[in-house]
């Protein structure tokens, strides 16, 4: 399970959408999402913290893009941020990229065999912090931490209930037409972490 240390905690679909203020907008909010920083590259349960920093940012970006409201930039083709920048962003850099918001964060070893993931959202024009969340997780739960970070960002900017950190249960069928095997399966909302939870021997 994910233990959460939590403090305080616009949009561009294909057609017009009513924004939070009630006006119609055709443009998605640009959000810069560089790879999460790490104090030093460490390996925890076979996973490198620097690699996870990029992968977590990729999941956050994919989640936000899938909502249809945001236009994430990065983590590819964005410079790496330092640990100091996590809580002190260089706002002018992100303004120059026309990013209205920027996501910063970090990944580090917890010292007890797990990981600590921090996630921050900033308004680049106002230079203000909008979201700050932290998670102490088992290494295998890194995707869930990314979904929780995306949920916090989505909820703060849209005012809507979060949904990225959810799972889908379904019946998976395989085998020839006359001898189908049905198994109960579960996966994350984006198709990740797929696994079967029954063996197909009984309905």
mmCIF file of N, CA and C in Angstrom, residues 127-180:
data_model
loop_
_atom_site.group_PDB
_atom_site.id
_atom_site.type_symbol
_atom_site.label_atom_id
_atom_site.label_comp_id
_atom_site.label_asym_id
_atom_site.label_seq_id
_atom_site.Cartn_x
_atom_site.Cartn_y
_atom_site.Cartn_z
ATOM 1 N N UNK A 127 4.248 32.143 -10.160
ATOM 2 C CA UNK A 127 5.376 31.662 -9.370
ATOM 3 C C UNK A 127 4.932 31.061 -8.056
ATOM 4 N N UNK A 128 3.778 30.395 -8.072
ATOM 5 C CA UNK A 128 3.225 29.876 -6.821
ATOM 6 C C UNK A 128 3.070 28.358 -6.870
ATOM 7 N N UNK A 129 3.156 27.750 -5.700
ATOM 8 C CA UNK A 129 2.970 26.307 -5.565
ATOM 9 C C UNK A 129 1.486 25.996 -5.433
ATOM 10 N N UNK A 130 1.015 25.031 -6.222
ATOM 11 C CA UNK A 130 -0.395 24.656 -6.204
ATOM 12 C C UNK A 130 -0.637 23.302 -5.550
ATOM 13 N N UNK A 131 0.325 22.396 -5.688
ATOM 14 C CA UNK A 131 0.174 21.039 -5.150
ATOM 15 C C UNK A 131 1.519 20.593 -4.600
ATOM 16 N N UNK A 132 1.483 19.924 -3.465
ATOM 17 C CA UNK A 132 2.679 19.258 -2.926
ATOM 18 C C UNK A 132 2.217 17.954 -2.298
ATOM 19 N N UNK A 133 2.732 16.847 -2.779
ATOM 20 C CA UNK A 133 2.389 15.544 -2.224
ATOM 21 C C UNK A 133 3.636 14.678 -2.151
ATOM 22 N N UNK A 134 3.633 13.767 -1.182
ATOM 23 C CA UNK A 134 4.729 12.826 -1.059
ATOM 24 C C UNK A 134 4.209 11.436 -0.758
ATOM 25 N N UNK A 135 4.900 10.431 -1.282
ATOM 26 C CA UNK A 135 4.482 9.046 -1.090
ATOM 27 C C UNK A 135 5.693 8.200 -0.715
ATOM 28 N N UNK A 136 5.563 7.387 0.304
ATOM 29 C CA UNK A 136 6.564 6.371 0.594
ATOM 30 C C UNK A 136 5.979 5.058 0.110
ATOM 31 N N UNK A 137 6.657 4.413 -0.827
ATOM 32 C CA UNK A 137 6.075 3.279 -1.545
ATOM 33 C C UNK A 137 7.040 2.104 -1.596
ATOM 34 N N UNK A 138 6.478 0.944 -1.875
ATOM 35 C CA UNK A 138 7.295 -0.197 -2.263
ATOM 36 C C UNK A 138 7.705 0.020 -3.721
ATOM 37 N N UNK A 139 8.891 -0.417 -4.117
ATOM 38 C CA UNK A 139 9.364 -0.138 -5.477
ATOM 39 C C UNK A 139 8.373 -0.541 -6.569
ATOM 40 N N UNK A 140 7.671 -1.648 -6.392
ATOM 41 C CA UNK A 140 6.742 -2.104 -7.416
ATOM 42 C C UNK A 140 5.516 -1.226 -7.576
ATOM 43 N N UNK A 141 5.310 -0.281 -6.654
ATOM 44 C CA UNK A 141 4.136 0.596 -6.710
ATOM 45 C C UNK A 141 4.432 1.946 -7.361
ATOM 46 N N UNK A 142 5.553 2.062 -8.075
ATOM 47 C CA UNK A 142 5.930 3.372 -8.611
ATOM 48 C C UNK A 142 4.891 3.917 -9.602
ATOM 49 N N UNK A 143 4.252 3.031 -10.384
ATOM 50 C CA UNK A 143 3.244 3.518 -11.326
ATOM 51 C C UNK A 143 2.044 4.110 -10.575
ATOM 52 N N UNK A 144 1.684 3.493 -9.452
ATOM 53 C CA UNK A 144 0.557 4.011 -8.688
ATOM 54 C C UNK A 144 0.870 5.390 -8.124
ATOM 55 N N UNK A 145 2.106 5.594 -7.687
ATOM 56 C CA UNK A 145 2.503 6.918 -7.201
ATOM 57 C C UNK A 145 2.379 7.947 -8.322
ATOM 58 N N UNK A 146 2.754 7.561 -9.550
ATOM 59 C CA UNK A 146 2.618 8.471 -10.695
ATOM 60 C C UNK A 146 1.154 8.820 -10.942
ATOM 61 N N UNK A 147 0.275 7.808 -10.884
ATOM 62 C CA UNK A 147 -1.157 8.065 -11.079
ATOM 63 C C UNK A 147 -1.707 8.985 -9.995
ATOM 64 N N UNK A 148 -1.259 8.799 -8.743
ATOM 65 C CA UNK A 148 -1.727 9.645 -7.643
ATOM 66 C C UNK A 148 -1.264 11.088 -7.836
ATOM 67 N N UNK A 149 -0.064 11.241 -8.344
ATOM 68 C CA UNK A 149 0.440 12.586 -8.629
ATOM 69 C C UNK A 149 -0.409 13.231 -9.725
ATOM 70 N N UNK A 150 -0.685 12.481 -10.800
ATOM 71 C CA UNK A 150 -1.524 13.001 -11.883
ATOM 72 C C UNK A 150 -2.916 13.354 -11.366
ATOM 73 N N UNK A 151 -3.454 12.540 -10.470
ATOM 74 C CA UNK A 151 -4.769 12.821 -9.879
ATOM 75 C C UNK A 151 -4.759 14.152 -9.126
ATOM 76 N N UNK A 152 -3.719 14.375 -8.343
ATOM 77 C CA UNK A 152 -3.639 15.613 -7.561
ATOM 78 C C UNK A 152 -3.578 16.829 -8.475
ATOM 79 N N UNK A 153 -2.816 16.706 -9.558
ATOM 80 C CA UNK A 153 -2.693 17.806 -10.519
ATOM 81 C C UNK A 153 -4.030 18.053 -11.222
ATOM 82 N N UNK A 154 -4.630 16.974 -11.693
ATOM 83 C CA UNK A 154 -5.906 17.077 -12.409
ATOM 84 C C UNK A 154 -6.982 17.697 -11.518
ATOM 85 N N UNK A 155 -7.094 17.234 -10.286
ATOM 86 C CA UNK A 155 -8.117 17.742 -9.379
ATOM 87 C C UNK A 155 -7.900 19.216 -9.064
ATOM 88 N N UNK A 156 -6.652 19.600 -8.851
ATOM 89 C CA UNK A 156 -6.349 21.000 -8.510
ATOM 90 C C UNK A 156 -6.673 21.937 -9.664
ATOM 91 N N UNK A 157 -6.355 21.524 -10.884
ATOM 92 C CA UNK A 157 -6.551 22.413 -12.028
ATOM 93 C C UNK A 157 -7.970 22.381 -12.578
ATOM 94 N N UNK A 158 -8.615 21.232 -12.516
ATOM 95 C CA UNK A 158 -9.936 21.097 -13.141
ATOM 96 C C UNK A 158 -11.085 21.245 -12.146
ATOM 97 N N UNK A 159 -10.805 20.981 -10.865
ATOM 98 C CA UNK A 159 -11.864 20.983 -9.874
ATOM 99 C C UNK A 159 -12.707 19.719 -9.892
ATOM 100 N N UNK A 160 -12.299 18.738 -10.702
ATOM 101 C CA UNK A 160 -13.042 17.482 -10.833
ATOM 102 C C UNK A 160 -12.449 16.405 -9.935
ATOM 103 N N UNK A 161 -13.225 15.354 -9.711
ATOM 104 C CA UNK A 161 -12.747 14.232 -8.897
ATOM 105 C C UNK A 161 -11.650 13.474 -9.648
ATOM 106 N N UNK A 162 -10.656 12.966 -8.936
ATOM 107 C CA UNK A 162 -9.566 12.219 -9.577
ATOM 108 C C UNK A 162 -10.020 10.846 -10.037
ATOM 109 N N UNK A 163 -9.309 10.303 -11.033
ATOM 110 C CA UNK A 163 -9.674 8.963 -11.509
ATOM 111 C C UNK A 163 -8.506 8.157 -12.060
ATOM 112 N N UNK A 164 -7.316 8.734 -12.174
ATOM 113 C CA UNK A 164 -6.199 7.994 -12.772
ATOM 114 C C UNK A 164 -5.757 6.823 -11.904
ATOM 115 N N UNK A 165 -5.794 7.011 -10.575
ATOM 116 C CA UNK A 165 -5.398 5.931 -9.665
ATOM 117 C C UNK A 165 -6.599 5.026 -9.413
ATOM 118 N N UNK A 166 -7.072 4.389 -10.461
ATOM 119 C CA UNK A 166 -8.188 3.452 -10.360
ATOM 120 C C UNK A 166 -7.836 2.216 -11.161
ATOM 121 N N UNK A 167 -8.572 1.146 -10.924
ATOM 122 C CA UNK A 167 -8.290 -0.107 -11.620
ATOM 123 C C UNK A 167 -9.540 -0.623 -12.314
ATOM 124 N N UNK A 168 -9.302 -1.399 -13.356
ATOM 125 C CA UNK A 168 -10.383 -1.966 -14.152
ATOM 126 C C UNK A 168 -10.350 -3.479 -13.987
ATOM 127 N N UNK A 169 -11.476 -4.063 -13.600
ATOM 128 C CA UNK A 169 -11.587 -5.522 -13.533
ATOM 129 C C UNK A 169 -12.435 -5.977 -14.714
ATOM 130 N N UNK A 170 -12.044 -7.076 -15.345
ATOM 131 C CA UNK A 170 -12.777 -7.544 -16.515
ATOM 132 C C UNK A 170 -12.549 -9.041 -16.718
ATOM 133 N N UNK A 171 -13.347 -9.634 -17.587
ATOM 134 C CA UNK A 171 -13.203 -11.042 -17.928
ATOM 135 C C UNK A 171 -12.368 -11.157 -19.205
ATOM 136 N N UNK A 172 -11.254 -11.829 -19.118
ATOM 137 C CA UNK A 172 -10.387 -12.047 -20.274
ATOM 138 C C UNK A 172 -10.649 -13.445 -20.834
ATOM 139 N N UNK A 173 -10.922 -13.526 -22.118
ATOM 140 C CA UNK A 173 -11.192 -14.812 -22.766
ATOM 141 C C UNK A 173 -10.057 -15.176 -23.706
ATOM 142 N N UNK A 174 -9.722 -16.454 -23.729
ATOM 143 C CA UNK A 174 -8.682 -16.948 -24.640
ATOM 144 C C UNK A 174 -9.008 -18.379 -25.034
ATOM 145 N N UNK A 175 -8.300 -18.895 -26.036
ATOM 146 C CA UNK A 175 -8.505 -20.271 -26.470
ATOM 147 C C UNK A 175 -9.428 -20.373 -27.674
ATOM 148 N N UNK A 176 -9.563 -21.582 -28.226
ATOM 149 C CA UNK A 176 -10.394 -21.794 -29.417
ATOM 150 C C UNK A 176 -11.873 -21.568 -29.125
ATOM 151 N N UNK A 177 -12.644 -21.366 -30.200
ATOM 152 C CA UNK A 177 -14.052 -21.003 -30.071
ATOM 153 C C UNK A 177 -14.849 -21.994 -29.225
ATOM 154 N N UNK A 178 -14.600 -23.267 -29.390
ATOM 155 C CA UNK A 178 -15.378 -24.267 -28.655
ATOM 156 C C UNK A 178 -14.867 -24.563 -27.262
ATOM 157 N N UNK A 179 -13.749 -23.967 -26.881
ATOM 158 C CA UNK A 179 -13.159 -24.264 -25.573
ATOM 159 C C UNK A 179 -12.522 -22.997 -24.984
ATOM 160 N N UNK A 180 -13.350 -21.978 -24.804
ATOM 161 C CA UNK A 180 -12.854 -20.697 -24.307
ATOM 162 C C UNK A 180 -12.516 -20.777 -22.823
#
